[in-house]
mmCIF file of C-alpha atoms in Angstrom:
data_model
loop_
_atom_site.group_PDB
_atom_site.id
_atom_site.type_symbol
_atom_site.label_atom_id
_atom_site.label_comp_id
_atom_site.label_asym_id
_atom_site.label_seq_id
_atom_site.Cartn_x
_atom_site.Cartn_y
_atom_site.Cartn_z
ATOM 1 C CA MET A 1 -58.336 60.793 101.447
ATOM 2 C CA VAL A 2 -57.995 60.460 97.594
ATOM 3 C CA THR A 3 -60.335 62.665 95.565
ATOM 4 C CA TYR A 4 -61.539 61.354 92.182
ATOM 5 C CA PHE A 5 -62.693 63.458 89.401
ATOM 6 C CA CYS A 6 -64.824 62.603 86.311
ATOM 7 C CA PRO A 7 -62.387 62.984 83.289
ATOM 8 C CA ASN A 8 -65.063 64.363 81.264
ATOM 9 C CA CYS A 9 -66.876 67.066 83.512
ATOM 10 C CA TRP A 10 -64.142 67.251 86.218
ATOM 11 C CA ASN A 11 -66.856 67.084 89.069
ATOM 12 C CA LYS A 12 -65.900 65.091 92.056
ATOM 13 C CA VAL A 13 -67.002 61.361 91.865
ATOM 14 C CA ASP A 14 -66.866 58.366 94.248
ATOM 15 C CA GLY A 15 -63.887 56.225 93.221
ATOM 16 C CA LYS A 16 -65.971 53.240 92.935
ATOM 17 C CA ASP A 17 -68.512 54.596 90.485
ATOM 18 C CA ALA A 18 -68.705 53.236 87.060
ATOM 19 C CA VAL A 19 -70.557 56.217 85.566
ATOM 20 C CA CYS A 20 -70.327 59.954 86.408
ATOM 21 C CA SER A 21 -73.593 60.850 88.334
ATOM 22 C CA HIS A 22 -73.232 64.242 86.845
ATOM 23 C CA CYS A 23 -72.645 63.895 83.168
ATOM 24 C CA GLY A 24 -73.117 60.123 82.511
ATOM 25 C CA PHE A 25 -69.452 59.620 81.382
ATOM 26 C CA SER A 26 -68.547 56.003 81.631
ATOM 27 C CA LEU A 27 -65.627 56.024 84.059
ATOM 28 C CA THR A 28 -64.861 52.438 83.259
ATOM 29 C CA GLU A 29 -64.487 53.085 79.498
ATOM 30 C CA TYR A 30 -61.909 55.872 80.324
ATOM 31 C CA SER A 31 -59.092 53.456 80.320
ATOM 32 C CA ASN A 32 -60.016 52.575 76.774
ATOM 33 C CA LEU A 33 -59.476 56.155 75.423
ATOM 34 C CA SER A 34 -56.341 56.723 73.426
ATOM 35 C CA TYR A 35 -53.445 58.517 75.204
ATOM 36 C CA GLU A 36 -54.136 61.829 73.053
ATOM 37 C CA LYS A 37 -57.952 61.627 73.903
ATOM 38 C CA SER A 38 -57.313 61.451 77.503
ATOM 39 C CA LEU A 39 -54.832 64.350 77.194
ATOM 40 C CA ILE A 40 -57.432 66.418 75.592
ATOM 41 C CA LEU A 41 -59.873 65.783 78.397
ATOM 42 C CA SER A 42 -57.128 66.921 80.713
ATOM 43 C CA LEU A 43 -57.383 70.334 79.104
ATOM 44 C CA HIS A 44 -60.205 71.036 81.415
ATOM 45 C CA SER A 45 -58.796 69.602 84.634
ATOM 46 C CA PRO A 46 -59.121 71.714 87.718
ATOM 47 C CA ILE A 47 -55.581 70.849 88.538
ATOM 48 C CA MET A 48 -53.442 73.456 86.890
ATOM 49 C CA ASN A 49 -50.274 71.165 86.735
ATOM 50 C CA ASN A 50 -52.303 68.477 84.934
ATOM 51 C CA ARG A 51 -53.517 71.063 82.350
ATOM 52 C CA MET A 52 -49.997 72.532 81.645
ATOM 53 C CA ILE A 53 -48.566 69.009 81.227
ATOM 54 C CA ALA A 54 -51.586 68.113 78.825
ATOM 55 C CA ILE A 55 -50.937 71.289 76.833
ATOM 56 C CA GLN A 56 -47.100 70.511 76.719
ATOM 57 C CA ILE A 57 -47.464 66.910 75.374
ATOM 58 C CA LEU A 58 -50.263 67.889 72.981
ATOM 59 C CA GLY A 59 -47.988 70.476 71.379
ATOM 60 C CA GLU A 60 -45.028 68.126 71.426
ATOM 61 C CA LEU A 61 -47.423 65.531 69.541
ATOM 62 C CA ARG A 62 -48.653 68.344 67.304
ATOM 63 C CA SER A 63 -52.195 67.004 67.979
ATOM 64 C CA GLN A 64 -54.555 68.288 65.436
ATOM 65 C CA GLU A 65 -57.474 67.025 67.644
ATOM 66 C CA ALA A 66 -56.337 69.391 70.433
ATOM 67 C CA LEU A 67 -56.600 72.480 68.361
ATOM 68 C CA PRO A 68 -60.288 73.160 69.327
ATOM 69 C CA GLY A 69 -59.314 72.773 72.863
ATOM 70 C CA PHE A 70 -56.373 75.115 72.530
ATOM 71 C CA LYS A 71 -58.720 77.634 70.651
ATOM 72 C CA GLU A 72 -61.200 77.432 73.641
ATOM 73 C CA ILE A 73 -58.505 78.282 76.217
ATOM 74 C CA LEU A 74 -57.228 81.206 74.202
ATOM 75 C CA GLU A 75 -60.788 82.653 73.881
ATOM 76 C CA THR A 76 -61.847 81.963 77.645
ATOM 77 C CA GLU A 77 -58.904 81.786 79.895
ATOM 78 C CA ASN A 78 -57.266 84.715 81.796
ATOM 79 C CA ASP A 79 -54.344 82.956 83.385
ATOM 80 C CA PHE A 80 -51.149 84.164 81.477
ATOM 81 C CA TYR A 81 -49.358 80.921 82.264
ATOM 82 C CA SER A 82 -51.831 78.760 80.531
ATOM 83 C CA LEU A 83 -52.279 81.050 77.565
ATOM 84 C CA ARG A 84 -48.411 81.180 77.086
ATOM 85 C CA GLU A 85 -48.240 77.405 77.285
ATOM 86 C CA VAL A 86 -50.907 77.140 74.592
ATOM 87 C CA LEU A 87 -49.220 79.706 72.349
ATOM 88 C CA TYR A 88 -45.818 77.856 72.878
ATOM 89 C CA ALA A 89 -47.575 74.585 71.846
ATOM 90 C CA LEU A 90 -49.130 76.103 68.813
ATOM 91 C CA SER A 91 -45.826 77.522 67.642
ATOM 92 C CA LYS A 92 -44.832 73.898 67.155
ATOM 93 C CA PHE A 93 -47.520 73.175 64.660
ATOM 94 C CA ASP A 94 -47.113 73.968 60.939
ATOM 95 C CA CYS A 95 -50.816 74.533 59.899
ATOM 96 C CA PRO A 96 -52.852 77.595 59.004
ATOM 97 C CA GLU A 97 -55.239 76.917 62.152
ATOM 98 C CA SER A 98 -52.390 77.260 64.721
ATOM 99 C CA GLU A 99 -50.965 80.540 62.866
ATOM 100 C CA ALA A 100 -54.404 82.003 63.038
ATOM 101 C CA MET A 101 -54.780 81.188 66.619
ATOM 102 C CA ILE A 102 -51.526 82.923 67.398
ATOM 103 C CA SER A 103 -52.140 85.914 65.268
ATOM 104 C CA ALA A 104 -55.595 86.266 67.011
ATOM 105 C CA ALA A 105 -53.862 86.350 70.363
ATOM 106 C CA THR A 106 -51.748 89.404 69.298
ATOM 107 C CA LYS A 107 -55.276 91.217 70.036
ATOM 108 C CA HIS A 108 -55.695 89.708 73.415
ATOM 109 C CA PRO A 109 -56.576 92.103 76.258
ATOM 110 C CA SER A 110 -53.500 91.219 78.088
ATOM 111 C CA LYS A 111 -50.439 93.006 77.203
ATOM 112 C CA LEU A 112 -48.175 89.926 78.180
ATOM 113 C CA VAL A 113 -50.171 87.629 76.097
ATOM 114 C CA ARG A 114 -50.068 89.967 73.158
ATOM 115 C CA GLU A 115 -46.384 90.366 73.344
ATOM 116 C CA PHE A 116 -45.759 86.478 73.673
ATOM 117 C CA ALA A 117 -48.023 85.901 70.683
ATOM 118 C CA GLU A 118 -46.175 88.412 68.480
ATOM 119 C CA ARG A 119 -42.820 86.612 69.582
ATOM 120 C CA MET A 120 -44.189 83.334 68.577
ATOM 121 C CA LEU A 121 -45.242 84.623 65.294
ATOM 122 C CA SER A 122 -41.688 86.253 64.823
ATOM 123 C CA LYS A 123 -40.153 82.837 65.448
ATOM 124 C CA ARG A 124 -42.507 81.138 63.017
ATOM 125 C CA GLN A 125 -41.601 83.688 60.357
ATOM 126 C CA ARG A 126 -37.897 83.242 60.976
ATOM 127 C CA ASN A 127 -38.136 79.484 60.924
ATOM 128 C CA LYS A 128 -39.973 79.635 57.427
ATOM 129 C CA GLU A 129 -37.152 81.930 56.021
ATOM 130 C CA ILE A 130 -34.449 79.126 56.988
#
């Protein structure tokens, strides 16, 4: 049996519903969203693989619209792999916001996250010197 999720609130919905009964999101309008916006919604997916792919692609796209979602993940998540992927994605951006987020991650409670953030900052610095 296929499980359907609302792409806005990620609660389970019936595959035949036109509107999410939990948040009121128009499920029929989802197909009209841009690729970038649908990826941004996927940052909250309960399926980890979907989240990771969305983070990777948004990083490749250097999506400015994804920055608030990336910041939220860095501030609320504890999963090292998600945090690492966000930091790696942010390292591809050339803007003060991304550098500030990576810099803030050097103070993260997790030693692994702090060390990875420091590596990403060092990498950015080396790239600027070239």
